[in-house]
Each structure stands twice: as C-alpha cells, then as structure tokens.
C-alpha cells in the first residue's frame, strides 16, 4: 500500500508543520501552497524553484492526489457535474455553475448525510463517511485547474464586481458553496481546514463573502464557526414552525427554531456581509400556504436576512411535489410585501440532474452510475464528432 502523504490534506498551518518536520525552511510551505493550489501542479518534479534535494525528499514521501472521477457531465446551460469516487461503492458530486459575472462551484463535505431531511435524496441514502480535508479541497483544486485548461471557461470570469482580476488572472471559480452532499458542520475540522485554503492568498485567495457554508442548523458548530472562520452562512430553514420543521429537518428536534434563530443572531456580527441567507425548499401543500408565509414573516422580520426560495427538485420515492410556479411567485410576493428580501433560485443543469437535492441520487446503485457513464461517453462522442 502507498503510504505517501497527500499534500492536499494540509491546511496552510498543517503544511508549515509538515515542512518543519522535514527540516525545511518555513518559506518552502508558501512555495508549495502556490505550486499546488495556485498553479494546480500535481507533479513534484515540475516545481522548478524548489531545491532538487527537497524535490527528491517530497517525491519519496509525498503526493498530490484528488478523488478519482467517475463521470463528467456537461449540461446545455454550461453547468458541469462531476461524480467522484470515494471508495466502498460510494460517490459524491460537485457542480460548477457558470454565470455572467461569476463561476460558482458547489462542493460536497460528506458521502451521504445523517440528518435525513425529508425532501433530500442525499439524506435518503444515509450516512457513509466524512470526507477528509484533501477530499474537500481536492474538489476545488480539480475543478479550478481543469476548467482553466479549457479556454472557453476562462473567458467567463475576468473580473469580480467589475474590478479586473490581476493577481488571479484566468481564474474560473469565483465563489464556492458548501451545498453539495453532506452537512458541513458535522464534519467540522476538515471543512474549516479546506475553507482556510480557499481564503489563503497563497492558495485560492477568495474573500469570506465568496465562500458560503450551508447548514441544516447545527447550533453549537455555528457558534464555533463564528469564532474560527466566519464565512457567509446559509441556513436551511424549510419550515416556519417547530412542528413542521421537526418533520422536514429532523435535526430541529435537537436544535429547535428558537435556539437556531438565537444562533443566527449571534453569528450576524461576524458574518462577512450584514445579513444571513435562509433557504426554503418549496413543497406543494406542505410548507407553501399563505399561513406558512405569514408565520415565516413573523419568524424572520427581526433578523437581517435574505430568503432564498428553492423550488423542490423531485427525486423518485420522495412522495413530495414541487410547488407550482404561480404558488412560488405568490409566496415570494407575500414575503417581499412584508419587507423580507426574497429571491427564487433558478434551477440549473436540469438535464444532468445537477440541482439541489438531486445530487448523487444514483450513488446507491452503481449499476446506475455505470449506465450513466456510458451515456456520458455517448454524449461526448456526439460532441466530438
Ligand atoms: N446539509 C446542508 C448543505 C447541503 S444541502 C444543508 O442542508 O444546508 C444544500 C441545500 O439544498 C439545502 O438548503 C437543502 O435543503 C437543499 N435541498 C436538499 N434537497 C433538495 C431538493 N430535493 N430540492 C431542493 N432543494 C433541496
Ligand atoms: Fe443532509 Fe442537507 Fe440533505 Fe438535510 S438537506 S439531508 S442536512 S444534505
């Protein structure tokens, strides 16, 4: 078995410690960070400004390896979805969503999820395991550097907020959201380590407002995050009262709405922008009535926030239906009229099942994955010809 150390598994501090353990000078850690994360170099022999002896040591002891790719699908709207092999018959997915002024990567933090929300296909498949720091940051590493090598992708992002990018010319991914598979706050240390790399100027140099962690509401960990690394926070609400939230988001039984809202208020002073985001999945006849809208206004009116309504993305056997477009619009209008800033999430990548809650719905069944790989190959064949 290969016992080499995967350098993707180190956050900036961890890498410095590793370098020190090899009796190398501290600045070598920064050099390495830049080679790995800024340049996407996986071949240690190519790291030309590292001393030959140091390269030889690294070659012997270390490697840079991301998760193997099972499939790579392209949607008609430019959305891209990768299915990654995490072993033992499990897979996770990540999704790249290009827009005019940004490129967003949605990454996973766990294989499966123990929270088991009623409307989520990841929850339905149960919990398999936590991803390591390297498996989490390896998603950004792989996506960023793969896309950079594709000239059409680079042209999408050449400025942030109208300011030309000088220091990160050619960067494709401007925003990262931890909204893929898993509950990031139940895999705290690896997630925070990976986010430290996202923010580090020698690695990805993203600002805290461009990294968003989405949580179902793990209250004690929200407080820890505020203290350790307060990135933008999205809270998955989905219900305006405890009775309904207990059913839809079972972690509510442990951390009910009163505690969750108090934790949100405590997070706010640390948040990179002066508001939090609440996500609300619109389920026909379940949480989308006028009465629910009224209760939601009461719940949110005293907290600076944006409400993001997500039309439910159905998956087999959920037993739930998406609210009609008219219902979503009316619900949004009621919230807006009461002073709550409300947006409706666009569904992207429908043709490759890349939307929220559909991620790796096919993971359990590897036959299905294999079939899909064949479909992907076929699609590529068509594209290539
Ligand atoms: N575990 C975290 C992050 C991953 S889920 C969390 O729950 O916040 C990311 C978002 O997708 C959450 O808001 C989640 O509620 C939403 N989601 C899950 N399944 C969905 C589905 N089938 N349709 C629409 N949104 C869904
Ligand atoms: Fe887990 Fe989030 Fe899905 Fe709930 S919505 S089961 S917390 S991934």
Short mmCIF file of C-alpha atoms and ligand atoms in Angstrom, two decimals:
data_model
loop_
_atom_site.label_atom_id
_atom_site.label_comp_id
_atom_site.label_asym_id
_atom_site.label_seq_id
_atom_site.Cartn_x
_atom_site.Cartn_y
_atom_site.Cartn_z
CA UNK A 1 0.00 0.00 0.00
CA UNK A 2 1.16 3.53 -0.83
CA UNK A 3 1.87 5.30 2.43
CA UNK A 4 2.87 8.63 0.91
CA UNK A 5 1.44 11.79 2.44
CA UNK A 6 -1.16 13.53 0.31
CA UNK A 7 -0.23 17.22 0.37
CA UNK A 8 -3.85 18.19 -0.38
CA UNK A 9 -4.65 17.08 3.17
CA UNK A 10 -2.83 20.03 4.76
CA UNK A 11 -4.28 23.43 5.54
CA UNK A 12 -1.71 26.28 5.49
CA UNK A 13 -0.67 25.71 9.09
CA UNK A 14 -0.53 21.93 8.67
CA UNK A 15 1.69 22.30 5.62
CA UNK A 16 4.07 24.56 7.56
CA UNK A 17 4.29 21.93 10.29
CA UNK A 18 4.93 19.20 7.74
CA UNK A 19 7.67 21.27 6.11
CA UNK A 20 9.23 21.88 9.52
CA UNK A 21 9.15 18.14 10.20
CA UNK A 22 11.26 17.68 7.06
CA UNK A 23 13.76 20.26 8.42
CA UNK A 24 12.97 22.65 5.60
CA UNK A 25 12.69 26.46 5.86
CA UNK A 26 9.21 27.90 6.53
CA UNK A 27 9.00 29.78 3.20
CA UNK A 28 9.01 26.41 1.42
CA UNK A 29 5.46 25.88 2.69
CA UNK A 30 4.26 29.01 0.89
CA UNK A 31 6.06 27.96 -2.28
CA UNK A 32 4.42 24.58 -2.12
CA UNK A 33 0.99 26.07 -1.49
CA UNK A 34 1.38 28.22 -4.59
CA UNK A 35 2.53 25.32 -6.75
CA UNK A 36 -0.28 23.08 -5.64
CA UNK A 37 -3.24 25.39 -5.27
CA UNK A 38 -2.50 28.43 -7.44
CA UNK A 39 -0.88 26.58 -10.32
CA UNK A 40 -2.57 23.22 -9.95
CA UNK A 41 0.72 21.35 -10.27
CA UNK A 42 0.48 17.70 -9.23
CA UNK A 43 3.92 16.71 -10.49
CA UNK A 44 6.58 17.43 -7.87
CA UNK A 45 9.37 17.19 -10.46
CA UNK A 46 7.91 20.26 -12.21
CA UNK A 47 8.18 22.51 -9.14
CA UNK A 48 11.21 24.25 -10.56
CA UNK A 49 12.04 26.73 -7.82
CA UNK A 50 12.25 24.07 -5.12
CA UNK A 51 15.75 22.80 -4.38
CA UNK A 52 16.48 19.48 -6.09
CA UNK A 53 17.16 17.73 -2.79
CA UNK A 54 13.84 18.96 -1.39
CA UNK A 55 12.02 17.77 -4.51
CA UNK A 56 13.67 14.37 -4.13
CA UNK A 57 12.51 14.14 -0.50
CA UNK A 58 8.97 15.12 -1.46
CA UNK A 59 8.91 12.64 -4.34
CA UNK A 60 9.77 9.89 -1.95
CA UNK A 61 7.40 10.87 0.86
CA UNK A 62 4.52 12.86 -0.65
CA UNK A 63 1.98 13.05 -3.44
CA UNK A 64 -0.85 15.29 -4.65
CA UNK A 65 -3.93 13.24 -5.42
CA UNK A 66 -7.59 14.18 -5.72
CA UNK A 67 -10.58 11.83 -5.82
CA UNK A 68 -10.89 9.73 -8.97
CA UNK A 69 -13.52 10.94 -11.44
CA UNK A 70 -16.29 8.52 -12.29
CA UNK A 71 -18.08 10.81 -14.71
CA UNK A 72 -18.00 14.37 -16.01
CA UNK A 73 -21.23 15.69 -17.49
CA UNK A 74 -21.97 18.88 -19.38
CA UNK A 75 -25.47 20.42 -19.31
CA UNK A 76 -26.88 22.54 -22.10
CA UNK A 77 -26.73 25.69 -19.92
CA UNK A 78 -22.99 25.29 -19.21
CA UNK A 79 -23.47 23.62 -15.83
CA UNK A 80 -20.98 20.86 -15.27
CA UNK A 81 -21.29 17.94 -12.88
CA UNK A 82 -18.55 15.58 -11.76
CA UNK A 83 -19.21 12.33 -9.95
CA UNK A 84 -16.26 11.43 -7.72
CA UNK A 85 -15.35 8.03 -6.35
CA UNK A 86 -14.92 7.98 -2.57
CA UNK A 87 -14.47 4.20 -2.38
CA UNK A 88 -16.54 1.39 -0.90
CA UNK A 89 -19.15 1.84 -3.62
CA UNK A 90 -19.86 5.46 -2.67
CA UNK A 91 -19.57 8.62 -4.71
CA UNK A 92 -20.02 12.35 -4.17
CA UNK A 93 -20.78 15.04 -6.66
CA UNK A 94 -19.68 18.55 -7.34
CA UNK A 95 -21.30 21.04 -9.65
CA UNK A 96 -19.88 24.05 -11.49
CA UNK A 97 -22.37 26.77 -12.38
CA UNK A 98 -21.15 29.48 -14.77
CA UNK A 99 -22.94 32.81 -14.77
CA UNK A 100 -22.15 36.13 -16.48
CA UNK A 101 -20.29 37.68 -13.58
CA UNK A 102 -19.19 34.64 -11.58
CA UNK A 103 -18.38 30.96 -11.59
CA UNK A 104 -19.73 29.01 -8.63
CA UNK A 105 -18.54 25.61 -7.51
CA UNK A 106 -20.86 23.60 -5.28
CA UNK A 107 -18.89 21.01 -3.31
CA UNK A 108 -19.65 18.09 -1.00
CA UNK A 109 -18.46 17.60 2.56
CA UNK A 110 -19.67 14.07 3.35
CA UNK A 111 -20.57 10.89 1.49
CA UNK A 112 -24.27 10.71 2.33
CA UNK A 113 -25.76 12.59 5.26
CA UNK A 114 -27.08 11.58 8.66
CA UNK A 115 -29.53 14.48 9.04
CA UNK A 116 -32.06 12.76 6.79
CA UNK A 117 -34.20 15.68 5.67
CA UNK A 118 -37.49 14.54 4.24
CA UNK A 119 -37.02 16.19 0.82
CA UNK A 120 -33.34 15.41 0.22
CA UNK A 121 -32.05 12.47 -1.80
CA UNK A 122 -28.66 12.63 -0.03
CA UNK A 123 -30.44 12.24 3.29
CA UNK A 124 -32.42 9.30 1.96
CA UNK A 125 -29.28 7.35 1.15
CA UNK A 126 -27.98 7.58 4.73
CA UNK A 127 -24.52 8.47 6.01
CA UNK A 128 -21.43 6.71 4.66
CA UNK A 129 -18.44 8.73 5.83
CA UNK A 130 -16.86 12.13 6.33
CA UNK A 131 -14.66 13.45 3.57
CA UNK A 132 -11.09 14.34 4.51
CA UNK A 133 -9.68 17.85 4.15
CA UNK A 134 -7.88 16.74 0.99
CA UNK A 135 -11.03 15.25 -0.49
CA UNK A 136 -12.89 18.51 0.15
CA UNK A 137 -10.27 20.98 -1.14
CA UNK A 138 -9.36 18.48 -3.87
CA UNK A 139 -12.77 19.21 -5.42
CA UNK A 140 -11.91 22.91 -5.86
CA UNK A 141 -8.36 22.04 -6.89
CA UNK A 142 -9.53 19.66 -9.57
CA UNK A 143 -12.39 21.82 -10.89
CA UNK A 144 -10.43 25.08 -10.97
CA UNK A 145 -7.44 23.67 -12.75
CA UNK A 146 -9.44 21.50 -15.13
CA UNK A 147 -11.60 24.45 -16.15
CA UNK A 148 -8.59 26.76 -16.50
CA UNK A 149 -7.22 24.45 -19.13
CA UNK A 150 -10.42 24.89 -21.11
CA UNK A 151 -10.18 28.28 -22.83
CA UNK A 152 -13.94 28.80 -23.19
CA UNK A 153 -14.33 28.53 -19.41
CA UNK A 154 -11.61 31.09 -18.69
CA UNK A 155 -13.30 33.75 -20.71
CA UNK A 156 -16.32 33.63 -18.45
CA UNK A 157 -14.64 35.25 -15.46
CA UNK A 158 -12.23 38.06 -15.95
CA UNK A 159 -13.45 40.43 -13.28
CA UNK A 160 -15.07 40.41 -9.87
CA UNK A 161 -17.58 43.12 -9.04
CA UNK A 162 -16.35 45.00 -12.12
CA UNK A 163 -12.74 45.03 -10.89
CA UNK A 164 -10.34 43.25 -13.23
CA UNK A 165 -8.56 40.31 -11.70
CA UNK A 166 -4.87 40.92 -11.79
CA UNK A 167 -3.44 38.64 -9.16
CA UNK A 168 -5.53 35.65 -10.18
CA UNK A 169 -5.71 36.13 -13.89
CA UNK A 170 -7.60 33.42 -15.64
CA UNK A 171 -9.31 32.15 -12.53
CA UNK A 172 -12.57 30.42 -13.32
CA UNK A 173 -14.16 29.77 -9.93
CA UNK A 174 -15.02 32.96 -8.05
CA UNK A 175 -17.44 31.51 -5.50
CA UNK A 176 -17.59 28.27 -3.54
CA UNK A 177 -20.72 26.99 -1.84
CA UNK A 178 -20.77 24.03 0.56
CA UNK A 179 -24.19 22.98 -0.65
CA UNK A 180 -23.45 19.61 -2.18
CA UNK A 181 -23.77 16.34 -0.32
CA UNK A 182 -23.49 16.26 3.44
CA UNK A 183 -23.85 18.52 6.46
CA UNK A 184 -20.60 20.53 6.58
CA UNK A 185 -20.91 21.41 10.26
CA UNK A 186 -20.97 17.71 11.15
CA UNK A 187 -17.53 17.36 9.56
CA UNK A 188 -16.15 20.49 11.15
CA UNK A 189 -12.32 20.30 11.22
CA UNK A 190 -11.77 19.11 7.62
CA UNK A 191 -14.34 21.61 6.33
CA UNK A 192 -12.74 24.53 8.17
CA UNK A 193 -9.26 23.43 7.06
CA UNK A 194 -10.42 23.33 3.44
CA UNK A 195 -12.02 26.77 3.81
CA UNK A 196 -8.76 28.14 5.23
CA UNK A 197 -7.12 27.14 1.94
CA UNK A 198 -9.94 28.75 -0.05
CA UNK A 199 -9.26 32.05 1.72
CA UNK A 200 -5.45 31.88 1.80
CA UNK A 201 -3.72 34.30 -0.58
CA UNK A 202 -1.09 31.70 -1.41
CA UNK A 203 -3.82 29.22 -2.36
CA UNK A 204 -7.19 30.42 -3.78
CA UNK A 205 -7.44 33.89 -2.23
CA UNK A 206 -11.23 34.00 -2.14
CA UNK A 207 -12.87 36.54 0.14
CA UNK A 208 -15.02 35.30 3.02
CA UNK A 209 -18.13 36.63 1.34
CA UNK A 210 -17.50 34.36 -1.66
CA UNK A 211 -17.38 31.18 0.38
CA UNK A 212 -20.80 30.10 1.64
CA UNK A 213 -21.44 27.31 4.08
CA UNK A 214 -24.97 25.93 4.12
CA UNK A 215 -26.19 24.21 7.27
CA UNK A 216 -29.34 22.50 8.45
CA UNK A 217 -28.73 24.22 11.80
CA UNK A 218 -26.07 22.55 13.95
CA UNK A 219 -26.27 25.27 16.60
CA UNK A 220 -23.06 24.70 18.65
CA UNK A 221 -20.99 24.46 15.47
CA UNK A 222 -22.45 27.70 14.14
CA UNK A 223 -21.00 29.40 17.22
CA UNK A 224 -17.64 27.74 16.66
CA UNK A 225 -17.61 28.81 13.05
CA UNK A 226 -18.34 32.43 14.01
CA UNK A 227 -15.26 32.29 16.17
CA UNK A 228 -12.94 30.31 13.87
CA UNK A 229 -13.71 31.31 10.29
CA UNK A 230 -16.92 33.29 9.76
CA UNK A 231 -17.68 32.79 6.09
CA UNK A 232 -21.07 33.60 4.55
CA UNK A 233 -23.74 31.45 6.15
CA UNK A 234 -26.87 29.96 4.60
CA UNK A 235 -29.33 28.28 6.95
CA UNK A 236 -31.69 25.66 5.62
CA UNK A 237 -34.98 26.62 7.21
CA UNK A 238 -37.75 24.97 5.14
CA UNK A 239 -40.46 25.43 7.79
CA UNK A 240 -41.68 28.38 9.87
CA UNK A 241 -42.68 26.40 12.99
CA UNK A 242 -41.20 23.58 15.07
CA UNK A 243 -43.94 21.03 14.40
CA UNK A 244 -43.37 21.12 10.64
CA UNK A 245 -39.59 21.58 10.85
CA UNK A 246 -39.33 18.54 13.14
CA UNK A 247 -40.80 16.53 10.27
CA UNK A 248 -38.85 18.07 7.39
CA UNK A 249 -35.46 18.72 9.01
CA UNK A 250 -35.16 16.20 11.88
CA UNK A 251 -32.17 17.95 13.48
CA UNK A 252 -34.76 20.53 14.55
CA UNK A 253 -35.76 18.18 17.38
CA UNK A 254 -32.29 18.69 18.82
CA UNK A 255 -31.91 22.39 17.98
CA UNK A 256 -35.40 23.88 17.68
CA UNK A 257 -36.19 27.15 15.94
CA UNK A 258 -35.80 29.36 18.99
CA UNK A 259 -32.24 28.12 19.52
CA UNK A 260 -31.48 28.23 15.80
CA UNK A 261 -32.68 31.83 15.47
CA UNK A 262 -30.67 32.84 18.54
CA UNK A 263 -27.56 31.24 16.99
CA UNK A 264 -28.22 33.17 13.77
CA UNK A 265 -28.38 36.43 15.72
CA UNK A 266 -25.08 35.56 17.42
CA UNK A 267 -23.47 34.80 14.04
CA UNK A 268 -24.55 38.05 12.40
CA UNK A 269 -21.90 40.36 13.90
CA UNK A 270 -19.24 38.02 12.47
CA UNK A 271 -20.84 37.47 9.06
CA UNK A 272 -18.88 38.88 6.10
CA UNK A 273 -21.96 40.74 4.96
CA UNK A 274 -24.54 42.19 7.29
CA UNK A 275 -27.14 39.51 6.63
CA UNK A 276 -27.64 35.75 6.60
CA UNK A 277 -29.34 33.70 3.93
CA UNK A 278 -32.23 31.37 4.71
CA UNK A 279 -33.08 28.59 2.29
CA UNK A 280 -36.63 27.39 1.95
CA UNK A 281 -37.48 24.45 -0.28
CA UNK A 282 -40.99 24.92 -1.72
CA UNK A 283 -43.06 21.76 -1.25
CA UNK A 284 -46.54 21.64 -2.68
CA UNK A 285 -49.18 21.72 0.07
CA UNK A 286 -46.59 21.06 2.78
CA UNK A 287 -44.90 24.38 3.61
CA UNK A 288 -46.17 26.77 0.92
CA UNK A 289 -49.56 28.06 2.13
CA UNK A 290 -50.50 31.67 2.94
CA UNK A 291 -50.42 30.72 6.62
CA UNK A 292 -46.84 29.47 6.28
CA UNK A 293 -45.87 32.74 4.58
CA UNK A 294 -47.40 34.67 7.48
CA UNK A 295 -45.54 32.60 10.09
CA UNK A 296 -42.32 32.98 8.13
CA UNK A 297 -42.63 36.76 8.18
CA UNK A 298 -43.08 36.65 11.96
CA UNK A 299 -40.02 34.43 12.31
CA UNK A 300 -37.73 36.46 10.07
CA UNK A 301 -38.84 40.04 10.42
CA UNK A 302 -36.35 40.95 13.13
CA UNK A 303 -33.28 39.35 11.58
CA UNK A 304 -31.31 40.95 8.72
CA UNK A 305 -31.58 38.27 6.05
CA UNK A 306 -32.31 37.21 2.53
CA UNK A 307 -34.75 34.41 1.91
CA UNK A 308 -33.98 32.10 -0.97
CA UNK A 309 -36.94 30.03 -2.13
CA UNK A 310 -35.82 26.79 -3.81
CA UNK A 311 -38.40 25.04 -5.96
CA UNK A 312 -38.28 21.41 -4.79
CA UNK A 313 -36.31 19.15 -7.10
CA UNK A 314 -38.17 15.87 -7.13
CA UNK A 315 -36.47 12.50 -6.97
CA UNK A 316 -38.02 9.04 -7.10
CA UNK A 317 -39.87 7.91 -3.97
CA UNK A 318 -39.77 11.28 -2.20
CA UNK A 319 -43.57 11.34 -2.20
CA UNK A 320 -43.37 15.13 -2.46
CA UNK A 321 -44.21 17.60 -5.21
CA UNK A 322 -42.75 20.91 -6.28
CA UNK A 323 -44.96 23.95 -5.59
CA UNK A 324 -46.37 25.46 -8.77
CA UNK A 325 -44.57 28.45 -10.24
CA UNK A 326 -47.60 30.63 -9.50
CA UNK A 327 -47.56 29.49 -5.85
CA UNK A 328 -43.84 30.20 -5.51
CA UNK A 329 -44.33 33.68 -7.01
CA UNK A 330 -47.28 34.46 -4.77
CA UNK A 331 -45.42 33.18 -1.70
CA UNK A 332 -42.41 35.32 -2.64
CA UNK A 333 -44.63 38.37 -3.12
CA UNK A 334 -46.20 37.97 0.31
CA UNK A 335 -42.76 37.85 1.92
CA UNK A 336 -41.50 40.80 -0.13
CA UNK A 337 -44.59 42.88 0.69
CA UNK A 338 -43.82 42.29 4.36
CA UNK A 339 -40.28 43.57 3.95
CA UNK A 340 -38.35 40.28 3.68
CA UNK A 341 -35.89 40.31 0.78
CA UNK A 342 -36.83 37.20 -1.17
CA UNK A 343 -35.36 35.54 -4.24
CA UNK A 344 -36.36 32.42 -6.13
CA UNK A 345 -33.49 30.12 -7.07
CA UNK A 346 -33.10 29.33 -10.72
CA UNK A 347 -32.85 25.64 -11.40
CA UNK A 348 -29.67 24.83 -13.29
CA UNK A 349 -28.40 21.77 -15.07
CA UNK A 350 -31.82 20.10 -15.15
CA UNK A 351 -30.79 17.80 -17.98
CA UNK A 352 -27.98 16.26 -15.89
CA UNK A 353 -29.82 16.21 -12.53
CA UNK A 354 -27.37 18.71 -11.07
CA UNK A 355 -29.86 20.65 -8.96
CA UNK A 356 -30.03 20.82 -5.16
CA UNK A 357 -31.10 17.61 -3.55
CA UNK A 358 -30.70 15.58 -6.71
CA UNK A 359 -27.00 15.18 -6.20
CA UNK A 360 -25.81 11.61 -6.47
CA UNK A 361 -29.33 10.32 -6.23
CA UNK A 362 -27.90 7.43 -8.17
CA UNK A 363 -24.98 6.74 -5.88
CA UNK A 364 -26.51 3.81 -4.10
CA UNK A 365 -26.90 1.92 -7.28
CA UNK A 366 -23.58 1.53 -9.03
CA UNK A 367 -25.22 -0.12 -11.99
CA UNK A 368 -26.99 3.13 -12.49
CA UNK A 369 -23.69 5.03 -12.30
CA UNK A 370 -22.13 2.73 -14.85
CA UNK A 371 -25.08 3.15 -17.16
CA UNK A 372 -24.75 6.86 -16.83
CA UNK A 373 -21.07 6.74 -17.64
CA UNK A 374 -21.97 5.08 -20.88
CA UNK A 375 -24.47 7.83 -21.57
CA UNK A 376 -21.78 10.42 -20.88
CA UNK A 377 -19.35 8.73 -23.21
CA UNK A 378 -22.01 8.61 -25.86
CA UNK A 379 -22.78 12.31 -25.39
CA UNK A 380 -19.11 13.18 -25.67
CA UNK A 381 -18.87 11.14 -28.83
CA UNK A 382 -21.65 13.20 -30.29
CA UNK A 383 -19.97 16.43 -29.18
CA UNK A 384 -16.62 15.41 -30.56
CA UNK A 385 -17.92 14.46 -33.96
N1 LIG B 1 -26.54 19.92 4.50
C1 LIG B 1 -26.51 21.29 4.18
C2 LIG B 1 -25.92 21.59 2.82
C3 LIG B 1 -26.27 20.68 1.70
S1 LIG B 1 -27.94 20.74 1.17
C4 LIG B 1 -27.89 21.90 4.32
O1 LIG B 1 -28.86 21.16 4.47
O2 LIG B 1 -27.99 23.12 4.29
C5 LIG B 1 -27.97 22.27 0.26
C6 LIG B 1 -29.36 22.87 0.08
O3 LIG B 1 -30.15 22.08 -0.84
C7 LIG B 1 -30.14 22.94 1.37
O4 LIG B 1 -30.80 24.16 1.54
C8 LIG B 1 -31.13 21.83 1.17
O5 LIG B 1 -32.21 21.98 2.00
C9 LIG B 1 -31.45 21.93 -0.29
N2 LIG B 1 -32.11 20.74 -0.82
C10 LIG B 1 -31.91 19.46 -0.46
N3 LIG B 1 -32.71 18.64 -1.17
C11 LIG B 1 -33.41 19.42 -2.02
C12 LIG B 1 -34.37 19.14 -3.04
N4 LIG B 1 -34.76 17.90 -3.33
N5 LIG B 1 -34.87 20.18 -3.73
C13 LIG B 1 -34.46 21.44 -3.46
N6 LIG B 1 -33.56 21.75 -2.52
C14 LIG B 1 -33.04 20.76 -1.81
FE1 LIG B 2 -28.23 16.47 4.86
FE2 LIG B 2 -28.58 18.96 3.91
FE3 LIG B 2 -29.73 16.83 2.70
FE4 LIG B 2 -30.61 17.65 5.09
S1 LIG B 2 -30.69 18.83 3.16
S2 LIG B 2 -30.22 15.52 4.47
S3 LIG B 2 -28.72 18.29 6.05
S4 LIG B 2 -27.56 17.24 2.86
#
